[in-house]
PDB file of C-alpha atoms in Angstrom:
ATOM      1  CA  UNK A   1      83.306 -81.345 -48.602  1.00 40.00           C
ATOM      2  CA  UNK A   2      85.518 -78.987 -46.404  1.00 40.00           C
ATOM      3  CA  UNK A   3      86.291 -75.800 -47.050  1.00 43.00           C
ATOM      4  CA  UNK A   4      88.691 -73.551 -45.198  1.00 44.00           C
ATOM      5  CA  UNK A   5      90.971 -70.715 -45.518  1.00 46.00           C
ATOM      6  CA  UNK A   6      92.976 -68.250 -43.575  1.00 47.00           C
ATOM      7  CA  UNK A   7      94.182 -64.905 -44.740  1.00 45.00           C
ATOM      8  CA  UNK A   8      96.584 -62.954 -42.061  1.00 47.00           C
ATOM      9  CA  UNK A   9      98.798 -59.775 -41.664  1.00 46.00           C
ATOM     10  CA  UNK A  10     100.874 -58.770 -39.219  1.00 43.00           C
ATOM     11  CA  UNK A  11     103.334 -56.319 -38.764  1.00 39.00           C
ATOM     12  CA  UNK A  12     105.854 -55.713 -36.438  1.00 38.00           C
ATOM     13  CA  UNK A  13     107.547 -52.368 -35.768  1.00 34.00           C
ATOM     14  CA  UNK A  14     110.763 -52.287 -33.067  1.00 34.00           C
ATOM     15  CA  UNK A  15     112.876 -49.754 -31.940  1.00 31.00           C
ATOM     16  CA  UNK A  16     116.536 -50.304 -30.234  1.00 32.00           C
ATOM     17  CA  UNK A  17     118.910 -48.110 -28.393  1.00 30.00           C
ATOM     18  CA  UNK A  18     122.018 -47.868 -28.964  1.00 28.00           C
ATOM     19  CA  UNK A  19     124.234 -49.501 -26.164  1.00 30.00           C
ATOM     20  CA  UNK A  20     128.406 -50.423 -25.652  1.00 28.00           C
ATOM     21  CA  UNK A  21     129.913 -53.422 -23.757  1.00 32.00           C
ATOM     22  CA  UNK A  22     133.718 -54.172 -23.105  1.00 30.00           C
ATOM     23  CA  UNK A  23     134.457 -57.854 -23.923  1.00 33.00           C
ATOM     24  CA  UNK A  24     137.596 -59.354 -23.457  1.00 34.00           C
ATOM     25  CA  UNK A  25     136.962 -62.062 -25.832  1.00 36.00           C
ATOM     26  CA  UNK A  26     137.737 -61.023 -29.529  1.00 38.00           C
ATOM     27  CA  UNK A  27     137.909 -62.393 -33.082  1.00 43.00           C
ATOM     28  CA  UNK A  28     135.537 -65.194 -34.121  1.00 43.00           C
ATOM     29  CA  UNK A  29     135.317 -66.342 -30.461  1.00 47.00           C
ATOM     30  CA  UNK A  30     133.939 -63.192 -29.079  1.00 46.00           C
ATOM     31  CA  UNK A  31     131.591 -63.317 -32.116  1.00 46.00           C
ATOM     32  CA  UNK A  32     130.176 -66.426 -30.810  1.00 38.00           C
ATOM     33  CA  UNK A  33     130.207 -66.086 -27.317  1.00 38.00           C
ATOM     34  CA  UNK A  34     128.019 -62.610 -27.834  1.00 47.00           C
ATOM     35  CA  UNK A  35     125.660 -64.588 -30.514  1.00 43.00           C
ATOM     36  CA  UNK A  36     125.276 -67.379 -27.713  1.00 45.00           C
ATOM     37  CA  UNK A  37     124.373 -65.086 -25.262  1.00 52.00           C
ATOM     38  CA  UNK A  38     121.882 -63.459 -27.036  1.00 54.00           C
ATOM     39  CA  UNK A  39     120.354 -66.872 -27.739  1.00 59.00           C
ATOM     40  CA  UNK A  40     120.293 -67.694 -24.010  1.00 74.00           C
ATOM     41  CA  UNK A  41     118.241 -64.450 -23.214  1.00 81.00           C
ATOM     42  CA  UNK A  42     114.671 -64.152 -22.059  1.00 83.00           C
ATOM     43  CA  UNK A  43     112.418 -62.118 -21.585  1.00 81.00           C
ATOM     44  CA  UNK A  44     108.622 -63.214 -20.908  1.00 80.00           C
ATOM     45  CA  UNK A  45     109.645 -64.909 -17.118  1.00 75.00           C
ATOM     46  CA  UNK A  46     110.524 -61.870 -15.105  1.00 77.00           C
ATOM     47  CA  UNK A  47     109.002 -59.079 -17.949  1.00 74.00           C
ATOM     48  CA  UNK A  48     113.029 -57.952 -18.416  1.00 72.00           C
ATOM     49  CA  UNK A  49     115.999 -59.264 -20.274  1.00 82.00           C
ATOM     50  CA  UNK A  50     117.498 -61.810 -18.587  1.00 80.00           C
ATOM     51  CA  UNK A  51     120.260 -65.236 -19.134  1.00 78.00           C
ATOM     52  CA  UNK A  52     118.244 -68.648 -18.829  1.00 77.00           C
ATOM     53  CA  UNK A  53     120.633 -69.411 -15.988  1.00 75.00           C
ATOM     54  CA  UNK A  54     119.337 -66.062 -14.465  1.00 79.00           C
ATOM     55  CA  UNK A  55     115.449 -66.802 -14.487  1.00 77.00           C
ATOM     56  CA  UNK A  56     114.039 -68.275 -11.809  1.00 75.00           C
ATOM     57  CA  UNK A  57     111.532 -69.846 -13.726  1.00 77.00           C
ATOM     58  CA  UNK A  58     111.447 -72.845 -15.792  1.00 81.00           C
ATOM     59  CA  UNK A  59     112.045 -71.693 -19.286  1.00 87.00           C
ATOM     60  CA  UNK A  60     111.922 -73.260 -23.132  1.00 89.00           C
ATOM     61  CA  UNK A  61     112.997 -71.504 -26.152  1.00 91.00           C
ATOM     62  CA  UNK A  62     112.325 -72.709 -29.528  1.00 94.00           C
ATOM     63  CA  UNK A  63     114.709 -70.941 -31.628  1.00 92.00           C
ATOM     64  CA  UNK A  64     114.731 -70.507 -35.541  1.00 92.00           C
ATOM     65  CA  UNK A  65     117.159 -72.912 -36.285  1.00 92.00           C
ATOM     66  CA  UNK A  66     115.093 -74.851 -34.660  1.00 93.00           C
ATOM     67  CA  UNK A  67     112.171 -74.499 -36.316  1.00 95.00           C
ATOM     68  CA  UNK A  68     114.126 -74.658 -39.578  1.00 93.00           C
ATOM     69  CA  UNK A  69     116.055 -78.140 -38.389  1.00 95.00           C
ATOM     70  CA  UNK A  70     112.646 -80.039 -36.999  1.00 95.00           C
ATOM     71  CA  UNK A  71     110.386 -78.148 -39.882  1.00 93.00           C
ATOM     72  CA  UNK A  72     107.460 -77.267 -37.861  1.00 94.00           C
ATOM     73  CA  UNK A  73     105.141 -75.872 -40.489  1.00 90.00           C
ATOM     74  CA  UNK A  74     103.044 -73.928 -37.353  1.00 90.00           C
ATOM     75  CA  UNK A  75     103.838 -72.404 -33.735  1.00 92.00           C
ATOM     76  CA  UNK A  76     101.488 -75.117 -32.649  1.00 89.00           C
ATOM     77  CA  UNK A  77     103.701 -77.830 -33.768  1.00 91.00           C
ATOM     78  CA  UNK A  78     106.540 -76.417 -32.664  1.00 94.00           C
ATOM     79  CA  UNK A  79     104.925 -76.290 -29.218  1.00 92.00           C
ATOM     80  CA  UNK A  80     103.592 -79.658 -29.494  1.00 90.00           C
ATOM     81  CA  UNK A  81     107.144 -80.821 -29.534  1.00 92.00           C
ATOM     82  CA  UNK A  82     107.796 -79.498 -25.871  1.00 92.00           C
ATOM     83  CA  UNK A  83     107.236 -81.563 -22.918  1.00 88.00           C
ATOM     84  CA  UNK A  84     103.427 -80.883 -20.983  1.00 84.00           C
ATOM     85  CA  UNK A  85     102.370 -79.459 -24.358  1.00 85.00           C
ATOM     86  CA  UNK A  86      99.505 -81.111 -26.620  1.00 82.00           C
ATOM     87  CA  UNK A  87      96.394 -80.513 -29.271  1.00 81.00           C
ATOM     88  CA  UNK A  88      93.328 -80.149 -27.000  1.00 76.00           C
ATOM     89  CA  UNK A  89      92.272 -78.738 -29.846  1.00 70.00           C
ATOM     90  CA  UNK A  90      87.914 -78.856 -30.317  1.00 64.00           C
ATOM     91  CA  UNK A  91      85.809 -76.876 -32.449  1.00 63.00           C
ATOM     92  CA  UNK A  92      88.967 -74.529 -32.655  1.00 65.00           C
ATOM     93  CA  UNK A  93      92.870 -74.908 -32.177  1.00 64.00           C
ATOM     94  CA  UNK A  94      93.840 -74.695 -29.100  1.00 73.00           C
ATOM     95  CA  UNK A  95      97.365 -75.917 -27.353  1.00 79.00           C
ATOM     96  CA  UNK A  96      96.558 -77.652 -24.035  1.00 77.00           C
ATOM     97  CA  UNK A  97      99.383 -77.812 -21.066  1.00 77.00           C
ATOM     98  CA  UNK A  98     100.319 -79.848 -18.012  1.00 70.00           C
ATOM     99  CA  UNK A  99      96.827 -81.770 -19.029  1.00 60.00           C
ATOM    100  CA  UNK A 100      95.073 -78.957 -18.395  1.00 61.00           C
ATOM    101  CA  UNK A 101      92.739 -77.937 -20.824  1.00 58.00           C
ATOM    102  CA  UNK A 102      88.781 -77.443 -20.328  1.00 59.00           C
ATOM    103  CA  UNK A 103      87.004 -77.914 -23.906  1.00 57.00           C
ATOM    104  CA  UNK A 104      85.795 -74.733 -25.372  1.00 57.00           C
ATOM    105  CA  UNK A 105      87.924 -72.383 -22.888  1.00 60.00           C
ATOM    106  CA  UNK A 106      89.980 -71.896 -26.517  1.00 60.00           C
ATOM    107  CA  UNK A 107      93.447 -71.565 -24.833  1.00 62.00           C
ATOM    108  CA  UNK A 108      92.494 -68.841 -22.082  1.00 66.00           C
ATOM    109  CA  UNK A 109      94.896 -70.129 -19.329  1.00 76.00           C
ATOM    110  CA  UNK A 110      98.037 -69.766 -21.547  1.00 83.00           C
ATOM    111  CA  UNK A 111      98.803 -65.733 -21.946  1.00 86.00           C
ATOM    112  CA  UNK A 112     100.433 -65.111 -25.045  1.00 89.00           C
ATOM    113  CA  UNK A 113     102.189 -62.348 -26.106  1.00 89.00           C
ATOM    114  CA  UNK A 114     104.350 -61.102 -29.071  1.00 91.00           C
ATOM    115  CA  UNK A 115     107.192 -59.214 -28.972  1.00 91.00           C
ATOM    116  CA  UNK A 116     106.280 -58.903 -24.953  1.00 87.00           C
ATOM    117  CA  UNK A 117     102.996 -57.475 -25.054  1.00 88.00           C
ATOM    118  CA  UNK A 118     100.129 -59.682 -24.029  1.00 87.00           C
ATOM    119  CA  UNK A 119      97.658 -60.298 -26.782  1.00 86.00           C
ATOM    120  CA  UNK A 120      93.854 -61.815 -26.774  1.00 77.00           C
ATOM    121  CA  UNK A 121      91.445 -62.866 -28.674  1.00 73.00           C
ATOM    122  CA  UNK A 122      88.459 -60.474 -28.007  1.00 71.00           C
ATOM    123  CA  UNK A 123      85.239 -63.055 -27.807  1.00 70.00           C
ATOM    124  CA  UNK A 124      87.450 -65.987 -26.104  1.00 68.00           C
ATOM    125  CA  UNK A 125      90.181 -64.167 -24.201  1.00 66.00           C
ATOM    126  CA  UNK A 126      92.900 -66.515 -25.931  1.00 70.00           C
ATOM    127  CA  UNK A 127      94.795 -66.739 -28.874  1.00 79.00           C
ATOM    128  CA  UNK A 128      94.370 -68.715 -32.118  1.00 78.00           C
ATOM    129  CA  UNK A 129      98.224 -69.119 -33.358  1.00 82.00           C
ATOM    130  CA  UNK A 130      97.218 -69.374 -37.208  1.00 80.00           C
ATOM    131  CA  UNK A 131      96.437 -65.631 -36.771  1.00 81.00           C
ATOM    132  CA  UNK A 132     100.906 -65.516 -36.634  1.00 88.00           C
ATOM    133  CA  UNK A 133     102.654 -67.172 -39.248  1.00 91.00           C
ATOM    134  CA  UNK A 134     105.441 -69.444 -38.299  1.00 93.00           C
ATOM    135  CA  UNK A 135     107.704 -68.095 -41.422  1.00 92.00           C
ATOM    136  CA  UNK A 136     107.218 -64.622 -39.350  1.00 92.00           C
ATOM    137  CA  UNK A 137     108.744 -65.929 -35.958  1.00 93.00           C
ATOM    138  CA  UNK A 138     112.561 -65.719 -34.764  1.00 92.00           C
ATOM    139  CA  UNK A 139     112.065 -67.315 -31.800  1.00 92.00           C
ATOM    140  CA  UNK A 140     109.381 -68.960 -29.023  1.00 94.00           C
ATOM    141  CA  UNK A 141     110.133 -68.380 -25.333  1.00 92.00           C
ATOM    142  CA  UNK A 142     107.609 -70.867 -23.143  1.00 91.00           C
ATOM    143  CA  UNK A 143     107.332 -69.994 -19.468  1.00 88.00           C
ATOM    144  CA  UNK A 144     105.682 -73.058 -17.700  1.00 85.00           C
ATOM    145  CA  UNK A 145     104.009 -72.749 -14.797  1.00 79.00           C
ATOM    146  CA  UNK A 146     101.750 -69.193 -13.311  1.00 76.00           C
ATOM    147  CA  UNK A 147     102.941 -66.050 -13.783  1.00 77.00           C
ATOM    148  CA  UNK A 148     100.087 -64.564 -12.266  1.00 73.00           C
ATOM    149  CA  UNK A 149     101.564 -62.143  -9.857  1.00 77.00           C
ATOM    150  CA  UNK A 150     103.333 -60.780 -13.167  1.00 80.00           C
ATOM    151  CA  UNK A 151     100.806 -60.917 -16.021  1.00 78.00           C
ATOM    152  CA  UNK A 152      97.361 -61.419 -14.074  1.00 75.00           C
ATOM    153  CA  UNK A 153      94.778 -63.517 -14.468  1.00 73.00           C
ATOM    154  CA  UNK A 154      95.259 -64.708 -17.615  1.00 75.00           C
ATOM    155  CA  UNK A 155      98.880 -66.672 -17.390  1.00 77.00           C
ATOM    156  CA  UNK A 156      97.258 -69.145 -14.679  1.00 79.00           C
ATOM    157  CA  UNK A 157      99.361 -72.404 -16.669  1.00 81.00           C
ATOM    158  CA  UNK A 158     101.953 -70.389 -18.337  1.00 84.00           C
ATOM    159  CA  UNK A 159     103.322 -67.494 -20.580  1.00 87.00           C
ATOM    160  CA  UNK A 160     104.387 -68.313 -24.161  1.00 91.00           C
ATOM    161  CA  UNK A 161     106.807 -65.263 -26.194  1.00 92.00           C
ATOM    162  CA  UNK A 162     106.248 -65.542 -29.541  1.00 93.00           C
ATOM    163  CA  UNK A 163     109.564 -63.304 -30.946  1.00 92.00           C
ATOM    164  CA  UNK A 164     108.809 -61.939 -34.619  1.00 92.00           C
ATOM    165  CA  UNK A 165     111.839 -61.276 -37.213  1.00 90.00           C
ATOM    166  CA  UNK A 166     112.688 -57.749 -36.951  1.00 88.00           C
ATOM    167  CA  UNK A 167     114.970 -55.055 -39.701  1.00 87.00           C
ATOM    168  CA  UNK A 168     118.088 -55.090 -38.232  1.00 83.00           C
ATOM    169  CA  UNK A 169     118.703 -59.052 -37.983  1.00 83.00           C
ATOM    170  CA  UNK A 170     117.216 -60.273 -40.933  1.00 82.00           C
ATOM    171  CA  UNK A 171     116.669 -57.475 -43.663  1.00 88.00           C
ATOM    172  CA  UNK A 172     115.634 -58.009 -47.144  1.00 89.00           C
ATOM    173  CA  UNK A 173     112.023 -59.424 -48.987  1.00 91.00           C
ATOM    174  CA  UNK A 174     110.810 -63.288 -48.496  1.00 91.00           C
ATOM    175  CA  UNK A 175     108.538 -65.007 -50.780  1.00 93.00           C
ATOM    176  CA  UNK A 176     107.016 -68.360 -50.174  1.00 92.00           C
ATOM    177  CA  UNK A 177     104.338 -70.483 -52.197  1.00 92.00           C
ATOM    178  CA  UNK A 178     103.174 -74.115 -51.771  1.00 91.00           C
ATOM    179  CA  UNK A 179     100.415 -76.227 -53.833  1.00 91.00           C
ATOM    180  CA  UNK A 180      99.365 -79.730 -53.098  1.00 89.00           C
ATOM    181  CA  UNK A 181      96.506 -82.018 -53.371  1.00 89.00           C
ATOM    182  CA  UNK A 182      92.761 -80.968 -52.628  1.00 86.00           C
ATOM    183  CA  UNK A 183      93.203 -77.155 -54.123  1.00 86.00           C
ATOM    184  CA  UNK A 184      95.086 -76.353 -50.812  1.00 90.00           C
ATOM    185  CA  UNK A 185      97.495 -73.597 -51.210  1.00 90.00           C
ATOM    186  CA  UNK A 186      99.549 -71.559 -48.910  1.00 90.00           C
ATOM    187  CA  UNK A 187     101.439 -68.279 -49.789  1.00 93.00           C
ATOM    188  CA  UNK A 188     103.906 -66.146 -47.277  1.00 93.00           C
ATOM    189  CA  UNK A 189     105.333 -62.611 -48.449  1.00 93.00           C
ATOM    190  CA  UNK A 190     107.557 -60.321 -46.008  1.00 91.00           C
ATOM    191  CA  UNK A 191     109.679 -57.289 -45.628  1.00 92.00           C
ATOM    192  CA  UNK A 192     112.328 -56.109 -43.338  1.00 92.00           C
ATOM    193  CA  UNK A 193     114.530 -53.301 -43.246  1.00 91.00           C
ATOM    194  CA  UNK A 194     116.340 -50.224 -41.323  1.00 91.00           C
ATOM    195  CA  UNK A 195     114.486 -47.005 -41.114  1.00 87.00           C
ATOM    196  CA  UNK A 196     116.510 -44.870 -39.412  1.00 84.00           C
ATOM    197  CA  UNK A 197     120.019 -44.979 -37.017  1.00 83.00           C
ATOM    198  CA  UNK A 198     117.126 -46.818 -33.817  1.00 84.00           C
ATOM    199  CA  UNK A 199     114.380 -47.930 -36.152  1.00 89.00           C
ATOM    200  CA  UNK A 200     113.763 -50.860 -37.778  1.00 89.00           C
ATOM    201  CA  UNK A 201     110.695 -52.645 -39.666  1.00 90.00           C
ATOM    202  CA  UNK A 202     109.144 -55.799 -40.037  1.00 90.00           C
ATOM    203  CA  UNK A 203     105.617 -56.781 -41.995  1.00 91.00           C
ATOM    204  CA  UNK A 204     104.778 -59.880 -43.562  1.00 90.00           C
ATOM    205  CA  UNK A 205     101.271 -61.231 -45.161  1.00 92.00           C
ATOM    206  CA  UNK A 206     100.313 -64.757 -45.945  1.00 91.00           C
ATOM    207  CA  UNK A 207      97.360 -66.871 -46.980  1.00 89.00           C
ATOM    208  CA  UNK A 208      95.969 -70.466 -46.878  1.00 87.00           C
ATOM    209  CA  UNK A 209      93.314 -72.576 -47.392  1.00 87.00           C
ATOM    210  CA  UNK A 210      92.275 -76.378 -48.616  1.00 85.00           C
ATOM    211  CA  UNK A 211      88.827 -77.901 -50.136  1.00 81.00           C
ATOM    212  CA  UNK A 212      89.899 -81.433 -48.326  1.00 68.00           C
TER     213      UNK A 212
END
């Protein structure tokens, strides 16, 4: 019999400035030429804000309508679904890329970062991605190829963004609970919010595991 189970917080906590723009489009068009813009932004390929026509690197974003239209149920299926991306997965996850994956280096070519900042695992110098919740994420940004002179060492194959939820965009409390065969379970619980006129908060919790 196989047991396993996963219990994981994270928290999130972003500030904004407050900025103006003159558009000349207005009404419901200007509406959703600003929301396509900011859906065409990215961030992880020259470490600023930047249009995808704009980078000069080759650039995939998995957005949350995405994830909600193709139902990935984890950040590694959702990057499964890319081209160059696979499960090299061997005693752990891991997400190999380009074919590139040496068993038991647990992901260490691939930086990954949330929110912009780099992040690793402290024993493996990767990144398991059932630490982050997918029911937490807003948006993926996946940087192929090295970004080295940028990042260091660690981005040799490529960078991958993960983008959490945040206050101002998508306020309120989420609940989610699922049962199935084999005692597995999986619960998800988050809150989001304004603090203050260029604060805003984001923290989430969730839970898994399966005796099949």
């Amino acid at each position: 019999m196989i047991t396993t189970s996963r219990t994981v917080a994270c928290a999130a906590l972003l500030a904004a400035c407050a900025s103006t723009s003159v558009s000349a489009a207005t009404g419901k068009e200007g509406d959703f030429l600003d929301l396509l813009d900011q859906e065409n932004q990215v961030f992880a390929a020259s470490r600023y804000v930047q249009t995808l026509a704009e980078t000069p690197a080759n650039v995939s974003v998995i957005s949350r309508d995405d994830i909600a239209h193709f139902g990935y149920r984890t950040i590694a299926e959702a990057l499964y679904s890319l081209p160059g991306f696979y499960n090299s997965a061997s005693q752990w996850p891991a997400v190999g890329l380009r074919g590139v994956a040496v068993p038991g280096d647990f992901g260490s070519r691939v930086l990954y970062m949330i929110n912009g900042m780099p992040i690793y695992e402290p024993t493996y110098g990767g990144f398991f991605l059932e630490y982050l919740d997918i029911a937490s994420i807003d948006r993926i940004e996946v940087v192929r190829g090295s970004g080295s002179a940028l990042y260091g060492s660690g981005a040799v194959m490529g960078i991958i963004n993960l983008i959490t939820r945040n206050g101002h965009d998508t306020p309120g409390k989420t609940a989610i609970a699922e049962a199935g065969s084999n005692n597995s379970y999986s619960a998800y619980g988050s809150m989001a919010g304004v603090v203050g006129p260029d604060l805003d908060a984001f923290a989430s919790v969730s839970s898994s595991g399966s005796k099949g």
